[in-house]
Amino acid sequence: MTKVLPADAAGIREAAATLAAGGLVAFPTETVYGLGGDALSTAAVARIFAAKGRPAEDPLIVHLADLADLPRVTGALSPQAALLAGRLWPGPLTLVLPRGPAVPHSVTAGRETVAVRLPAHPVARALIAAAGTPVAAPSANRFGHTSPTSAAHVLADLGGRIDLVLDGGPATIGVESTVLDLSGPVPTLLRPGGVSLETLRELLGEVALGGRAAEAGGQIAPGLLDRHYAPESALHLCVGAPAACRGWIRAQAARQIAAGRRVGLLVPDEDAALLAGLAADIEPLGPAGDPAAIAGRLYAALRALDARRPDVILARDIGDVGIARAILDRLTRAAAGRVSILTPSERRATQ
C-alpha cells in the first residue's frame, strides 16, 4: 500500500529515509510530480522502471539539491553549462551533460551523457538534500500516460506500486522541464518546457531545434517518443489560426456526434464559450492569452476530461512562443500522429 504524507518536515524526513533505503517516493516539483529513487543505486533505478512500466531505452533525469552536488554526476562544466546553471538553476531546465562514473548506465539508457536538473520546488530540494544522494525522477505516472500535477494523479496511476507520496499540493508550472543538450557542438533544444527557447537564445545565441527520437538504441533524453503524455481517449489536435481551428473543431465534433460518438473538447475559455452549443463535453483550459495558466492546468484538465471517457478528444494549439511551444509539444505527442495542420486554403474553408 502506498503511504501519503504531507510535505512537512516530518513527511520529508520519512520520505528521505525511504529513498536512502532504496525505496520509491513521489514528490512535488515546480513542473510535475516526480517518481524518485536513488540515482546511484542500480536496484532503486530498476524499481523506477518497473513501477512505471518504462522501457529501458528511455533515460531518467537526475535531480540535485545544490550546485555543489554536480561533481557527483558529471565532470567539469563547459562555459555554456556553467552560464546556464548560474542563471537558470534552480528552475525548470534540464541539461544533458557528460555522464559521471558513479551514474549507472541504466539511468542514461546506456549513453555516456546524463540529464541533470536542480529543481526550484523547496520540498523537492529539501527531500533530495535530506536523502543525501542525487535522485533519479521521471514523472510519477504510468509510462506514456498523462503526467501528474497532484498527489491524487500519482495515486491514480501508481497507487500500490510505490512506497510513498509526498503531497505538496498542485504543481505550478504544470509541464515538464526544458531539456537542452549540451553534449554536441551546438546547444540543441530537445524538449520545450518551463524555460523558453527565446530565453535560451538570449543567453547562448545559437540554439538548434531537436526533439526526434533515436531510431534505435537508448534515447539521449526523456520525452522524445512520438506517443507520450497521452490520455486513454483518442486525442486529435488542430494546428493553425485560432478561428480556423475553432471551425475545424466544430466540424469534427459535429461529424463525431452524428456518428453516435461522445466528444470531449479541451479548449481555451474563449473557444468553450463559442462552442457551447455543441453536444460535447467541454473542459476549459483558461484564457488563450495566458499560456502560463493553460500550461498549469493542461494535465489536470486532460485527466479530468479523460476520466469522463469520451470516445474522442479535440484540441487546438495556442501558438509556439514561450511556454506555448511546450503546450504544443505535449499535445502533439499526446495525439500520437492525429494532428491536422491547416493549410491557408483549409483555414479559409473552415472560417
Short mmCIF file of C-alpha atoms in Angstrom, two decimals:
data_model
loop_
_atom_site.label_atom_id
_atom_site.label_comp_id
_atom_site.label_asym_id
_atom_site.label_seq_id
_atom_site.Cartn_x
_atom_site.Cartn_y
_atom_site.Cartn_z
CA MET A 1 0.00 0.00 0.00
CA THR A 2 1.29 3.45 -0.88
CA LYS A 3 1.57 5.84 2.05
CA VAL A 4 0.61 9.50 1.54
CA LEU A 5 2.22 12.10 3.79
CA PRO A 6 2.01 15.89 3.92
CA ALA A 7 5.11 17.62 2.63
CA ASP A 8 6.07 18.97 6.06
CA ALA A 9 9.31 18.42 7.96
CA ALA A 10 8.22 15.05 9.35
CA GLY A 11 7.00 13.86 5.97
CA ILE A 12 10.22 14.91 4.27
CA ARG A 13 12.29 13.06 6.91
CA GLU A 14 10.34 9.84 6.38
CA ALA A 15 10.46 10.20 2.60
CA ALA A 16 14.23 10.80 2.71
CA ALA A 17 14.72 7.68 4.83
CA THR A 18 12.66 5.72 2.30
CA LEU A 19 14.88 6.92 -0.53
CA ALA A 20 18.04 6.15 1.43
CA ALA A 21 16.75 2.61 2.00
CA GLY A 22 16.24 2.08 -1.74
CA GLY A 23 12.52 2.86 -1.84
CA LEU A 24 10.48 4.95 -4.25
CA VAL A 25 8.95 8.31 -3.32
CA ALA A 26 6.73 10.53 -5.47
CA PHE A 27 7.26 14.19 -4.68
CA PRO A 28 6.23 17.61 -5.97
CA THR A 29 8.40 19.76 -8.19
CA GLU A 30 7.52 23.06 -9.80
CA THR A 31 6.87 21.25 -13.12
CA VAL A 32 5.07 17.94 -12.37
CA TYR A 33 5.29 15.28 -9.67
CA GLY A 34 8.40 13.11 -9.94
CA LEU A 35 8.93 9.47 -9.01
CA GLY A 36 12.19 9.45 -7.10
CA GLY A 37 14.77 6.80 -6.37
CA ASP A 38 18.47 6.87 -5.50
CA ALA A 39 20.12 7.75 -8.81
CA LEU A 40 23.37 6.00 -7.84
CA SER A 41 21.67 2.69 -6.95
CA THR A 42 21.05 0.26 -9.81
CA ALA A 43 18.44 -1.55 -7.68
CA ALA A 44 16.46 1.63 -6.97
CA VAL A 45 16.67 2.68 -10.61
CA ALA A 46 15.36 -0.73 -11.69
CA ARG A 47 12.40 -0.26 -9.33
CA ILE A 48 11.55 3.06 -11.02
CA PHE A 49 11.41 1.42 -14.44
CA ALA A 50 9.34 -1.48 -13.12
CA ALA A 51 6.83 0.73 -11.27
CA LYS A 52 6.20 2.90 -14.32
CA GLY A 53 6.37 0.14 -16.93
CA ARG A 54 9.04 2.26 -18.60
CA PRO A 55 11.29 0.82 -21.33
CA ALA A 56 15.00 0.73 -20.55
CA GLU A 57 15.71 2.79 -23.69
CA ASP A 58 14.08 5.88 -22.14
CA PRO A 59 16.54 7.57 -19.74
CA LEU A 60 15.86 9.32 -16.44
CA ILE A 61 16.62 12.84 -15.23
CA VAL A 62 18.89 13.12 -12.20
CA HIS A 63 17.76 15.76 -9.70
CA LEU A 64 20.15 17.57 -7.36
CA ALA A 65 19.65 19.61 -4.21
CA ASP A 66 22.52 22.02 -4.82
CA LEU A 67 25.01 23.08 -7.47
CA ALA A 68 27.76 21.70 -5.26
CA ASP A 69 26.40 18.20 -5.97
CA LEU A 70 27.15 18.37 -9.71
CA PRO A 71 30.56 16.63 -9.45
CA ARG A 72 28.75 13.54 -8.17
CA VAL A 73 27.03 13.02 -11.54
CA THR A 74 29.12 14.80 -14.19
CA GLY A 75 32.58 16.18 -14.90
CA ALA A 76 33.78 19.75 -15.31
CA LEU A 77 31.13 22.07 -16.72
CA SER A 78 31.56 23.73 -20.09
CA PRO A 79 31.31 27.54 -20.11
CA GLN A 80 27.79 27.25 -21.58
CA ALA A 81 26.67 24.81 -18.89
CA ALA A 82 28.17 26.96 -16.15
CA LEU A 83 26.41 30.04 -17.51
CA LEU A 84 23.02 28.34 -17.64
CA ALA A 85 23.41 26.71 -14.25
CA GLY A 86 24.34 30.04 -12.72
CA ARG A 87 21.49 31.96 -14.35
CA LEU A 88 18.61 29.44 -14.56
CA TRP A 89 19.12 26.97 -11.71
CA PRO A 90 17.25 26.21 -9.58
CA GLY A 91 14.47 26.02 -12.13
CA PRO A 92 12.70 24.03 -14.86
CA LEU A 93 15.78 23.40 -17.03
CA THR A 94 17.43 20.02 -17.63
CA LEU A 95 20.93 19.94 -19.12
CA VAL A 96 22.34 16.93 -20.97
CA LEU A 97 25.97 16.67 -19.83
CA PRO A 98 28.78 14.07 -19.83
CA ARG A 99 27.97 11.15 -17.53
CA GLY A 100 29.96 10.87 -14.33
CA PRO A 101 31.31 7.38 -13.48
CA ALA A 102 29.06 7.00 -10.41
CA VAL A 103 25.86 7.25 -12.50
CA PRO A 104 24.65 3.79 -13.62
CA HIS A 105 24.15 3.27 -17.33
CA SER A 106 20.59 2.18 -16.52
CA VAL A 107 19.87 5.85 -15.70
CA THR A 108 21.21 7.06 -19.05
CA ALA A 109 19.84 4.33 -21.37
CA GLY A 110 23.40 3.17 -21.95
CA ARG A 111 24.67 6.53 -23.15
CA GLU A 112 27.70 8.47 -21.93
CA THR A 113 25.54 11.51 -21.24
CA VAL A 114 23.28 12.25 -18.30
CA ALA A 115 20.28 14.59 -18.00
CA VAL A 116 20.54 16.73 -14.86
CA ARG A 117 18.45 19.42 -13.22
CA LEU A 118 18.24 21.40 -9.99
CA PRO A 119 14.53 21.84 -9.20
CA ALA A 120 13.19 25.06 -7.72
CA HIS A 121 10.49 23.49 -5.54
CA PRO A 122 11.50 23.78 -1.86
CA VAL A 123 10.06 20.36 -0.98
CA ALA A 124 11.98 18.66 -3.79
CA ARG A 125 15.27 20.26 -2.78
CA ALA A 126 14.73 19.56 0.93
CA LEU A 127 13.93 15.92 0.18
CA ILE A 128 16.98 15.40 -2.05
CA ALA A 129 19.26 17.10 0.48
CA ALA A 130 17.88 15.02 3.35
CA ALA A 131 18.26 11.79 1.34
CA GLY A 132 21.93 12.61 0.81
CA THR A 133 22.02 11.33 -2.76
CA PRO A 134 21.15 12.53 -6.25
CA VAL A 135 17.62 11.40 -7.10
CA ALA A 136 16.53 9.97 -10.44
CA ALA A 137 12.97 11.10 -11.03
CA PRO A 138 10.83 10.71 -14.13
CA SER A 139 7.21 11.86 -13.94
CA ALA A 140 5.23 9.85 -11.37
CA ASN A 141 2.75 8.18 -13.73
CA ARG A 142 2.35 5.09 -15.88
CA PHE A 143 4.72 5.28 -18.82
CA GLY A 144 3.28 7.22 -21.73
CA HIS A 145 0.24 8.41 -19.77
CA THR A 146 -0.69 12.00 -18.96
CA SER A 147 1.74 13.44 -16.43
CA PRO A 148 0.68 14.07 -12.80
CA THR A 149 0.41 17.53 -11.29
CA SER A 150 -1.12 16.45 -7.96
CA ALA A 151 -0.74 13.66 -5.43
CA ALA A 152 -4.16 12.33 -6.48
CA HIS A 153 -2.90 11.91 -10.06
CA VAL A 154 0.08 9.93 -8.76
CA LEU A 155 -2.13 7.60 -6.76
CA ALA A 156 -4.45 7.07 -9.71
CA ASP A 157 -1.53 5.73 -11.75
CA LEU A 158 0.91 4.26 -9.24
CA GLY A 159 -1.02 3.55 -6.06
CA GLY A 160 0.23 0.25 -4.61
CA ARG A 161 3.30 0.26 -6.86
CA ILE A 162 5.46 2.75 -4.94
CA ASP A 163 6.26 3.30 -1.27
CA LEU A 164 5.25 6.87 -0.51
CA VAL A 165 3.79 10.08 -1.93
CA LEU A 166 4.63 13.49 -0.50
CA ASP A 167 1.59 15.68 -1.03
CA GLY A 168 2.80 19.22 -1.68
CA GLY A 169 -0.31 20.48 -3.45
CA PRO A 170 -0.61 21.13 -7.19
CA ALA A 171 2.45 21.74 -9.36
CA THR A 172 2.65 25.34 -10.54
CA ILE A 173 4.27 25.29 -13.99
CA GLY A 174 2.36 22.18 -15.00
CA VAL A 175 4.54 20.89 -17.85
CA GLU A 176 7.91 19.18 -17.65
CA SER A 177 11.29 20.90 -17.69
CA THR A 178 13.02 22.16 -20.80
CA VAL A 179 15.72 19.71 -21.92
CA LEU A 180 18.81 21.23 -23.56
CA ASP A 181 21.55 19.01 -24.99
CA LEU A 182 25.00 20.48 -24.37
CA SER A 183 26.93 17.38 -25.40
CA GLY A 184 27.42 18.45 -29.03
CA PRO A 185 28.94 21.43 -30.83
CA VAL A 186 25.66 23.41 -30.87
CA PRO A 187 23.23 23.58 -27.93
CA THR A 188 20.09 21.73 -29.00
CA LEU A 189 16.61 22.06 -27.56
CA LEU A 190 15.28 18.51 -27.19
CA ARG A 191 12.11 19.25 -25.21
CA PRO A 192 10.49 22.66 -24.68
CA GLY A 193 9.32 23.38 -21.16
CA GLY A 194 9.34 25.95 -18.40
CA VAL A 195 12.42 27.78 -19.73
CA SER A 196 11.63 29.16 -23.17
CA LEU A 197 13.63 28.82 -26.36
CA GLU A 198 13.70 32.61 -26.50
CA THR A 199 15.39 32.80 -23.09
CA LEU A 200 17.98 30.21 -24.09
CA ARG A 201 18.81 32.06 -27.28
CA GLU A 202 19.16 35.33 -25.39
CA LEU A 203 21.79 33.69 -23.19
CA LEU A 204 23.58 31.42 -25.67
CA GLY A 205 22.96 32.83 -29.13
CA GLU A 206 22.52 29.83 -31.42
CA VAL A 207 20.25 27.06 -30.14
CA ALA A 208 19.25 24.33 -32.58
CA LEU A 209 15.92 22.52 -32.52
CA GLY A 210 15.91 18.76 -31.99
CA GLY A 211 13.50 16.50 -30.21
CA ARG A 212 13.19 13.50 -32.52
CA ALA A 213 13.53 10.05 -31.00
CA ALA A 214 16.52 7.93 -31.96
CA GLU A 215 15.61 5.17 -34.40
CA ALA A 216 17.46 2.53 -32.40
CA GLY A 217 19.13 2.21 -29.01
CA GLY A 218 18.75 4.42 -25.98
CA GLN A 219 17.31 7.91 -26.18
CA ILE A 220 19.50 10.85 -25.19
CA ALA A 221 16.73 12.35 -23.02
CA PRO A 222 13.17 11.59 -21.91
CA GLY A 223 10.07 12.94 -23.63
CA LEU A 224 11.18 12.33 -27.22
CA LEU A 225 8.92 9.45 -28.22
CA ASP A 226 6.19 10.17 -30.77
CA ARG A 227 3.47 8.97 -28.37
CA HIS A 228 3.71 10.35 -24.85
CA TYR A 229 1.64 12.24 -22.23
CA ALA A 230 -1.40 10.52 -23.76
CA PRO A 231 -4.94 10.08 -22.38
CA GLU A 232 -6.89 6.85 -22.77
CA SER A 233 -9.29 8.54 -25.22
CA ALA A 234 -8.04 9.31 -28.73
CA LEU A 235 -6.88 12.93 -28.87
CA HIS A 236 -6.98 14.85 -32.16
CA LEU A 237 -5.08 18.14 -32.44
CA CYS A 238 -5.59 21.06 -34.81
CA VAL A 239 -2.64 23.36 -35.51
CA GLY A 240 -3.40 26.65 -37.21
CA ALA A 241 -5.01 30.05 -36.81
CA PRO A 242 -7.41 30.16 -33.82
CA ALA A 243 -10.57 30.89 -35.84
CA ALA A 244 -9.69 28.23 -38.38
CA CYS A 245 -9.10 25.59 -35.71
CA ARG A 246 -12.36 26.51 -34.00
CA GLY A 247 -14.09 25.85 -37.31
CA TRP A 248 -12.22 22.56 -37.65
CA ILE A 249 -13.22 21.52 -34.13
CA ARG A 250 -16.84 22.45 -34.77
CA ALA A 251 -16.95 20.39 -37.98
CA GLN A 252 -15.11 17.40 -36.49
CA ALA A 253 -17.31 17.41 -33.39
CA ALA A 254 -20.49 17.54 -35.46
CA ARG A 255 -19.35 14.55 -37.53
CA GLN A 256 -18.38 12.52 -34.50
CA ILE A 257 -21.61 13.33 -32.65
CA ALA A 258 -23.68 12.44 -35.73
CA ALA A 259 -21.92 9.06 -35.76
CA GLY A 260 -23.01 8.45 -32.18
CA ARG A 261 -19.64 9.12 -30.53
CA ARG A 262 -19.09 11.02 -27.30
CA VAL A 263 -16.90 14.06 -27.90
CA GLY A 264 -14.72 15.96 -25.45
CA LEU A 265 -13.26 19.39 -26.16
CA LEU A 266 -10.03 20.56 -24.49
CA VAL A 267 -10.01 24.24 -25.43
CA PRO A 268 -9.25 27.75 -24.17
CA ASP A 269 -12.01 29.62 -22.37
CA GLU A 270 -12.90 31.72 -25.42
CA ASP A 271 -13.44 28.60 -27.53
CA ALA A 272 -15.51 26.99 -24.79
CA ALA A 273 -17.93 29.90 -24.95
CA LEU A 274 -18.10 29.90 -28.75
CA LEU A 275 -18.55 26.11 -28.99
CA ALA A 276 -21.02 25.80 -26.12
CA GLY A 277 -23.89 24.95 -28.50
CA LEU A 278 -22.31 21.61 -29.42
CA ALA A 279 -23.46 18.46 -27.65
CA ALA A 280 -19.92 17.92 -26.40
CA ASP A 281 -18.21 17.68 -23.02
CA ILE A 282 -16.14 20.87 -22.81
CA GLU A 283 -13.16 21.23 -20.47
CA PRO A 284 -11.90 24.86 -20.46
CA LEU A 285 -8.17 25.40 -20.10
CA GLY A 286 -8.00 29.11 -19.25
CA PRO A 287 -7.62 32.26 -21.34
CA ALA A 288 -5.88 31.77 -24.69
CA GLY A 289 -3.85 34.90 -23.98
CA ASP A 290 -2.38 33.38 -20.81
CA PRO A 291 -0.28 30.38 -21.92
CA ALA A 292 1.26 30.01 -18.44
CA ALA A 293 -2.20 29.49 -16.94
CA ILE A 294 -3.06 26.95 -19.64
CA ALA A 295 0.21 25.08 -19.03
CA GLY A 296 -0.54 24.97 -15.32
CA ARG A 297 -3.95 23.43 -15.95
CA LEU A 298 -3.20 21.30 -19.02
CA TYR A 299 -2.62 17.88 -17.48
CA ALA A 300 -5.25 18.23 -14.75
CA ALA A 301 -7.84 19.24 -17.36
CA LEU A 302 -6.82 16.43 -19.70
CA ARG A 303 -7.05 13.88 -16.90
CA ALA A 304 -10.44 15.21 -15.78
CA LEU A 305 -11.86 15.08 -19.30
CA ASP A 306 -10.38 11.65 -19.99
CA ALA A 307 -11.90 10.30 -16.76
CA ARG A 308 -15.35 11.03 -18.21
CA ARG A 309 -14.46 8.65 -21.06
CA PRO A 310 -15.25 10.48 -24.29
CA ASP A 311 -14.66 8.48 -27.46
CA VAL A 312 -12.57 11.31 -28.88
CA ILE A 313 -10.97 14.50 -27.54
CA LEU A 314 -10.49 17.52 -29.82
CA ALA A 315 -7.94 20.23 -29.03
CA ARG A 316 -6.01 23.05 -30.70
CA ASP A 317 -2.66 24.74 -30.26
CA ILE A 318 -2.22 28.26 -28.87
CA GLY A 319 0.99 29.12 -30.71
CA ASP A 320 4.67 28.29 -30.38
CA VAL A 321 6.21 31.20 -28.46
CA GLY A 322 7.37 30.83 -24.87
CA ILE A 323 5.65 28.11 -22.88
CA ALA A 324 3.06 27.75 -25.66
CA ARG A 325 5.75 25.78 -27.51
CA ALA A 326 5.80 23.27 -24.64
CA ILE A 327 2.00 23.00 -24.70
CA LEU A 328 2.10 22.32 -28.45
CA ASP A 329 4.79 19.67 -27.94
CA ARG A 330 2.81 17.85 -25.25
CA LEU A 331 -0.46 17.91 -27.20
CA THR A 332 1.30 16.76 -30.38
CA ARG A 333 2.80 13.75 -28.62
CA ALA A 334 -0.47 13.04 -26.78
CA ALA A 335 -2.21 12.98 -30.17
CA ALA A 336 0.26 10.34 -31.41
CA GLY A 337 0.04 11.32 -35.08
CA ARG A 338 -3.58 12.52 -35.08
CA VAL A 339 -2.55 16.10 -35.92
CA SER A 340 -4.23 18.29 -38.57
CA ILE A 341 -2.07 21.22 -39.68
CA LEU A 342 -4.35 23.56 -41.58
CA THR A 343 -3.08 24.98 -44.85
CA PRO A 344 -4.08 28.54 -45.84
CA SER A 345 -6.88 27.22 -48.08
CA GLU A 346 -8.18 24.92 -45.35
CA ARG A 347 -8.14 27.84 -42.93
CA ARG A 348 -10.31 29.89 -45.28
CA ALA A 349 -12.70 26.97 -45.79
CA THR A 350 -13.28 26.50 -42.06
CA GLN A 351 -13.75 30.16 -41.21
#
